[in-house]
mmCIF file with all atom_site columns, C-alpha atoms in Angstrom:
data_model
loop_
_atom_site.group_PDB
_atom_site.id
_atom_site.type_symbol
_atom_site.label_atom_id
_atom_site.label_alt_id
_atom_site.label_comp_id
_atom_site.label_asym_id
_atom_site.label_entity_id
_atom_site.label_seq_id
_atom_site.pdbx_PDB_ins_code
_atom_site.Cartn_x
_atom_site.Cartn_y
_atom_site.Cartn_z
_atom_site.occupancy
_atom_site.B_iso_or_equiv
_atom_site.pdbx_formal_charge
_atom_site.auth_seq_id
_atom_site.auth_comp_id
_atom_site.auth_asym_id
_atom_site.auth_atom_id
_atom_site.pdbx_PDB_model_num
ATOM 1   C CA . MET O 1 1   ? -53.981 -59.011 34.422  1.00 58.00 ? 1   MET O CA 1
ATOM 2   C CA . MET O 1 2   ? -53.333 -57.141 31.147  1.00 67.00 ? 2   MET O CA 1
ATOM 3   C CA . THR O 1 3   ? -51.578 -53.765 31.283  1.00 81.00 ? 3   THR O CA 1
ATOM 4   C CA . ARG O 1 4   ? -52.722 -50.778 29.263  1.00 79.00 ? 4   ARG O CA 1
ATOM 5   C CA . LYS O 1 5   ? -49.757 -51.074 26.945  1.00 78.00 ? 5   LYS O CA 1
ATOM 6   C CA . THR O 1 6   ? -50.491 -54.742 26.232  1.00 82.00 ? 6   THR O CA 1
ATOM 7   C CA . ALA O 1 7   ? -54.210 -54.021 25.739  1.00 78.00 ? 7   ALA O CA 1
ATOM 8   C CA . PHE O 1 8   ? -53.386 -51.212 23.299  1.00 76.00 ? 8   PHE O CA 1
ATOM 9   C CA . LYS O 1 9   ? -51.058 -53.475 21.312  1.00 81.00 ? 9   LYS O CA 1
ATOM 10  C CA . ALA O 1 10  ? -53.727 -56.202 21.153  1.00 78.00 ? 10  ALA O CA 1
ATOM 11  C CA . MET O 1 11  ? -56.349 -53.698 19.978  1.00 81.00 ? 11  MET O CA 1
ATOM 12  C CA . ALA O 1 12  ? -54.002 -52.254 17.354  1.00 78.00 ? 12  ALA O CA 1
ATOM 13  C CA . MET O 1 13  ? -53.234 -55.742 16.077  1.00 76.00 ? 13  MET O CA 1
ATOM 14  C CA . ALA O 1 14  ? -56.943 -56.591 15.856  1.00 71.00 ? 14  ALA O CA 1
ATOM 15  C CA . VAL O 1 15  ? -57.722 -53.397 13.940  1.00 72.00 ? 15  VAL O CA 1
ATOM 16  C CA . GLY O 1 16  ? -54.806 -54.082 11.589  1.00 68.00 ? 16  GLY O CA 1
ATOM 17  C CA . LEU O 1 17  ? -55.970 -57.624 10.912  1.00 61.00 ? 17  LEU O CA 1
ATOM 18  C CA . ILE O 1 18  ? -59.551 -56.525 10.242  1.00 67.00 ? 18  ILE O CA 1
ATOM 19  C CA . ALA O 1 19  ? -58.426 -53.675 7.957   1.00 61.00 ? 19  ALA O CA 1
ATOM 20  C CA . GLY O 1 20  ? -56.062 -55.999 6.125   1.00 60.00 ? 20  GLY O CA 1
ATOM 21  C CA . GLY O 1 21  ? -58.843 -58.500 5.556   1.00 59.00 ? 21  GLY O CA 1
ATOM 22  C CA . LEU O 1 22  ? -61.227 -55.849 4.284   1.00 54.00 ? 22  LEU O CA 1
ATOM 23  C CA . LEU O 1 23  ? -58.652 -54.433 1.894   1.00 53.00 ? 23  LEU O CA 1
ATOM 24  C CA . SER O 1 24  ? -57.728 -57.841 0.517   1.00 55.00 ? 24  SER O CA 1
ATOM 25  C CA . ASP O 1 25  ? -61.424 -58.613 -0.076  1.00 54.00 ? 25  ASP O CA 1
ATOM 26  C CA . GLY O 1 26  ? -61.828 -55.541 -2.250  1.00 56.00 ? 26  GLY O CA 1
ATOM 27  C CA . GLY O 1 27  ? -62.510 -52.742 0.175   1.00 57.00 ? 27  GLY O CA 1
ATOM 28  C CA . LEU O 1 28  ? -64.993 -51.720 2.773   1.00 56.00 ? 28  LEU O CA 1
ATOM 29  C CA . PRO O 1 29  ? -68.579 -52.990 2.835   1.00 59.00 ? 29  PRO O CA 1
ATOM 30  C CA . GLU O 1 30  ? -71.170 -50.778 1.151   1.00 59.00 ? 30  GLU O CA 1
ATOM 31  C CA . GLY O 1 31  ? -72.059 -47.741 3.215   1.00 56.00 ? 31  GLY O CA 1
ATOM 32  C CA . TRP O 1 32  ? -68.760 -47.750 5.176   1.00 58.00 ? 32  TRP O CA 1
ATOM 33  C CA . GLY O 1 33  ? -67.030 -45.045 3.173   1.00 56.00 ? 33  GLY O CA 1
ATOM 34  C CA . VAL O 1 34  ? -67.579 -42.187 0.810   1.00 54.00 ? 34  VAL O CA 1
ATOM 35  C CA . GLY O 1 35  ? -67.748 -43.334 -2.785  1.00 57.00 ? 35  GLY O CA 1
ATOM 36  C CA . ASN O 1 36  ? -67.027 -39.913 -4.251  1.00 59.00 ? 36  ASN O CA 1
ATOM 37  C CA . ALA O 1 37  ? -66.140 -36.435 -3.077  1.00 58.00 ? 37  ALA O CA 1
ATOM 38  C CA . GLN O 1 38  ? -68.980 -34.907 -1.124  1.00 57.00 ? 38  GLN O CA 1
ATOM 39  C CA . ALA O 1 39  ? -67.841 -31.352 -0.487  1.00 56.00 ? 39  ALA O CA 1
ATOM 40  C CA . VAL O 1 40  ? -70.624 -29.292 1.048   1.00 59.00 ? 40  VAL O CA 1
ATOM 41  C CA . ILE O 1 41  ? -70.620 -25.504 0.808   1.00 57.00 ? 41  ILE O CA 1
ATOM 42  C CA . GLY O 1 42  ? -70.385 -24.120 4.308   1.00 55.00 ? 42  GLY O CA 1
ATOM 43  C CA . ARG O 1 43  ? -68.000 -26.745 5.638   1.00 57.00 ? 43  ARG O CA 1
ATOM 44  C CA . PRO O 1 44  ? -64.659 -25.291 6.788   1.00 56.00 ? 44  PRO O CA 1
ATOM 45  C CA . LEU O 1 45  ? -62.373 -26.601 4.032   1.00 57.00 ? 45  LEU O CA 1
ATOM 46  C CA . THR O 1 46  ? -64.590 -26.281 0.951   1.00 55.00 ? 46  THR O CA 1
ATOM 47  C CA . PRO O 1 47  ? -63.763 -23.567 -1.606  1.00 55.00 ? 47  PRO O CA 1
ATOM 48  C CA . GLY O 1 48  ? -67.029 -21.646 -1.239  1.00 56.00 ? 48  GLY O CA 1
ATOM 49  C CA . SER O 1 49  ? -67.204 -21.714 2.534   1.00 55.00 ? 49  SER O CA 1
ATOM 50  C CA . VAL O 1 50  ? -66.865 -18.588 4.642   1.00 56.00 ? 50  VAL O CA 1
ATOM 51  C CA . ALA O 1 51  ? -63.779 -20.040 6.335   1.00 57.00 ? 51  ALA O CA 1
ATOM 52  C CA . GLY O 1 52  ? -62.243 -20.857 2.940   1.00 56.00 ? 52  GLY O CA 1
ATOM 53  C CA . VAL O 1 53  ? -62.919 -17.343 1.623   1.00 57.00 ? 53  VAL O CA 1
ATOM 54  C CA . ALA O 1 54  ? -61.472 -15.775 4.780   1.00 56.00 ? 54  ALA O CA 1
ATOM 55  C CA . ARG O 1 55  ? -58.388 -17.968 4.501   1.00 55.00 ? 55  ARG O CA 1
ATOM 56  C CA . ARG O 1 56  ? -57.800 -16.953 0.880   1.00 54.00 ? 56  ARG O CA 1
ATOM 57  C CA . THR O 1 57  ? -58.363 -13.225 1.440   1.00 51.00 ? 57  THR O CA 1
ATOM 58  C CA . THR O 1 58  ? -56.043 -13.024 4.447   1.00 55.00 ? 58  THR O CA 1
ATOM 59  C CA . ARG O 1 59  ? -53.199 -14.603 2.490   1.00 59.00 ? 59  ARG O CA 1
ATOM 60  C CA . ARG O 1 60  ? -53.123 -11.944 -0.202  1.00 69.00 ? 60  ARG O CA 1
ATOM 61  C CA . VAL O 1 61  ? -49.780 -10.345 -0.933  1.00 81.00 ? 61  VAL O CA 1
ATOM 62  C CA . ILE O 1 62  ? -49.274 -6.965  -2.575  1.00 87.00 ? 62  ILE O CA 1
ATOM 63  C CA . ARG O 1 63  ? -46.185 -6.760  -4.798  1.00 88.00 ? 63  ARG O CA 1
ATOM 64  C CA . ARG O 1 64  ? -45.068 -3.476  -6.356  1.00 90.00 ? 64  ARG O CA 1
ATOM 65  C CA . SER O 1 65  ? -43.979 -3.326  -9.966  1.00 90.00 ? 65  SER O CA 1
ATOM 66  C CA . THR O 1 66  ? -41.672 -0.820  -11.662 1.00 91.00 ? 66  THR O CA 1
ATOM 67  C CA . ILE O 1 67  ? -44.565 0.666   -13.653 1.00 92.00 ? 67  ILE O CA 1
ATOM 68  C CA . TYR O 1 68  ? -45.569 4.164   -12.536 1.00 94.00 ? 68  TYR O CA 1
ATOM 69  C CA . ALA O 1 69  ? -48.367 6.498   -13.633 1.00 94.00 ? 69  ALA O CA 1
ATOM 70  C CA . ALA O 1 70  ? -48.792 10.231  -12.964 1.00 95.00 ? 70  ALA O CA 1
ATOM 71  C CA . SER O 1 71  ? -52.579 9.889   -12.659 1.00 93.00 ? 71  SER O CA 1
ATOM 72  C CA . LEU O 1 72  ? -55.189 7.163   -12.444 1.00 94.00 ? 72  LEU O CA 1
ATOM 73  C CA . PRO O 1 73  ? -57.299 6.095   -15.418 1.00 91.00 ? 73  PRO O CA 1
ATOM 74  C CA . SER O 1 74  ? -61.004 6.951   -15.272 1.00 90.00 ? 74  SER O CA 1
ATOM 75  C CA . GLY O 1 75  ? -63.473 4.565   -13.645 1.00 91.00 ? 75  GLY O CA 1
ATOM 76  C CA . CYS O 1 76  ? -61.268 3.383   -10.771 1.00 93.00 ? 76  CYS O CA 1
ATOM 77  C CA . ARG O 1 77  ? -62.680 2.284   -7.447  1.00 94.00 ? 77  ARG O CA 1
ATOM 78  C CA . THR O 1 78  ? -61.000 2.229   -4.040  1.00 94.00 ? 78  THR O CA 1
ATOM 79  C CA . VAL O 1 79  ? -60.391 -1.167  -2.409  1.00 92.00 ? 79  VAL O CA 1
ATOM 80  C CA . ILE O 1 80  ? -58.688 -2.181  0.835   1.00 90.00 ? 80  ILE O CA 1
ATOM 81  C CA . VAL O 1 81  ? -56.371 -5.217  0.746   1.00 85.00 ? 81  VAL O CA 1
ATOM 82  C CA . ASN O 1 82  ? -54.558 -6.219  3.956   1.00 82.00 ? 82  ASN O CA 1
ATOM 83  C CA . GLY O 1 83  ? -55.095 -2.705  5.304   1.00 85.00 ? 83  GLY O CA 1
ATOM 84  C CA . ALA O 1 84  ? -53.546 -1.016  2.250   1.00 89.00 ? 84  ALA O CA 1
ATOM 85  C CA . THR O 1 85  ? -55.623 1.376   0.151   1.00 92.00 ? 85  THR O CA 1
ATOM 86  C CA . LEU O 1 86  ? -55.484 0.476   -3.529  1.00 94.00 ? 86  LEU O CA 1
ATOM 87  C CA . TRP O 1 87  ? -57.301 1.670   -6.612  1.00 94.00 ? 87  TRP O CA 1
ATOM 88  C CA . GLN O 1 88  ? -58.723 -0.980  -8.916  1.00 94.00 ? 88  GLN O CA 1
ATOM 89  C CA . CYS O 1 89  ? -59.042 0.102   -12.520 1.00 92.00 ? 89  CYS O CA 1
ATOM 90  C CA . GLY O 1 90  ? -60.449 -2.853  -14.439 1.00 89.00 ? 90  GLY O CA 1
ATOM 91  C CA . GLY O 1 91  ? -58.041 -5.699  -13.733 1.00 90.00 ? 91  GLY O CA 1
ATOM 92  C CA . THR O 1 92  ? -55.126 -3.438  -12.720 1.00 93.00 ? 92  THR O CA 1
ATOM 93  C CA . TYR O 1 93  ? -54.385 -2.291  -9.171  1.00 94.00 ? 93  TYR O CA 1
ATOM 94  C CA . TYR O 1 94  ? -52.572 0.950   -8.302  1.00 95.00 ? 94  TYR O CA 1
ATOM 95  C CA . GLN O 1 95  ? -51.090 2.233   -5.045  1.00 94.00 ? 95  GLN O CA 1
ATOM 96  C CA . ALA O 1 96  ? -50.133 5.817   -4.227  1.00 93.00 ? 96  ALA O CA 1
ATOM 97  C CA . HIS O 1 97  ? -46.374 6.370   -3.950  1.00 90.00 ? 97  HIS O CA 1
ATOM 98  C CA . ASN O 1 98  ? -44.528 9.740   -3.840  1.00 90.00 ? 98  ASN O CA 1
ATOM 99  C CA . ASN O 1 99  ? -47.163 11.877  -5.638  1.00 92.00 ? 99  ASN O CA 1
ATOM 100 C CA . GLN O 1 100 ? -47.732 9.234   -8.328  1.00 95.00 ? 100 GLN O CA 1
ATOM 101 C CA . TYR O 1 101 ? -49.206 5.746   -8.617  1.00 95.00 ? 101 TYR O CA 1
ATOM 102 C CA . VAL O 1 102 ? -47.413 2.442   -8.939  1.00 95.00 ? 102 VAL O CA 1
ATOM 103 C CA . VAL O 1 103 ? -48.956 -0.681  -10.483 1.00 94.00 ? 103 VAL O CA 1
ATOM 104 C CA . VAL O 1 104 ? -49.189 -3.441  -7.884  1.00 94.00 ? 104 VAL O CA 1
ATOM 105 C CA . TYR O 1 105 ? -49.991 -7.133  -8.192  1.00 92.00 ? 105 TYR O CA 1
ATOM 106 C CA . VAL O 1 106 ? -52.363 -8.693  -5.675  1.00 87.00 ? 106 VAL O CA 1
ATOM 107 C CA . ASP O 1 107 ? -51.685 -12.398 -5.205  1.00 81.00 ? 107 ASP O CA 1
#
């Protein structure tokens, strides 16, 4: 009678031999693999998926610079990043600090 360990080794050897034969013959038969990347929006690891967007937005880091301003430029809007209130003025972000505003970088 064959033990589980011996059966597993035999199965692993058979899979290895079959895979080796397929690879030496030039690959898998048609329809056994993906010929090119088939990313589908909505799948967890694709760039446009909800999970991908959530992953990128939760990893944002706010770094302060040494550039200060007494007041904000016109046309700024308030945004929340990682619970911190920032003001976005075009492509520049500001954060309130000691009665003035410091330029911050959002990575």
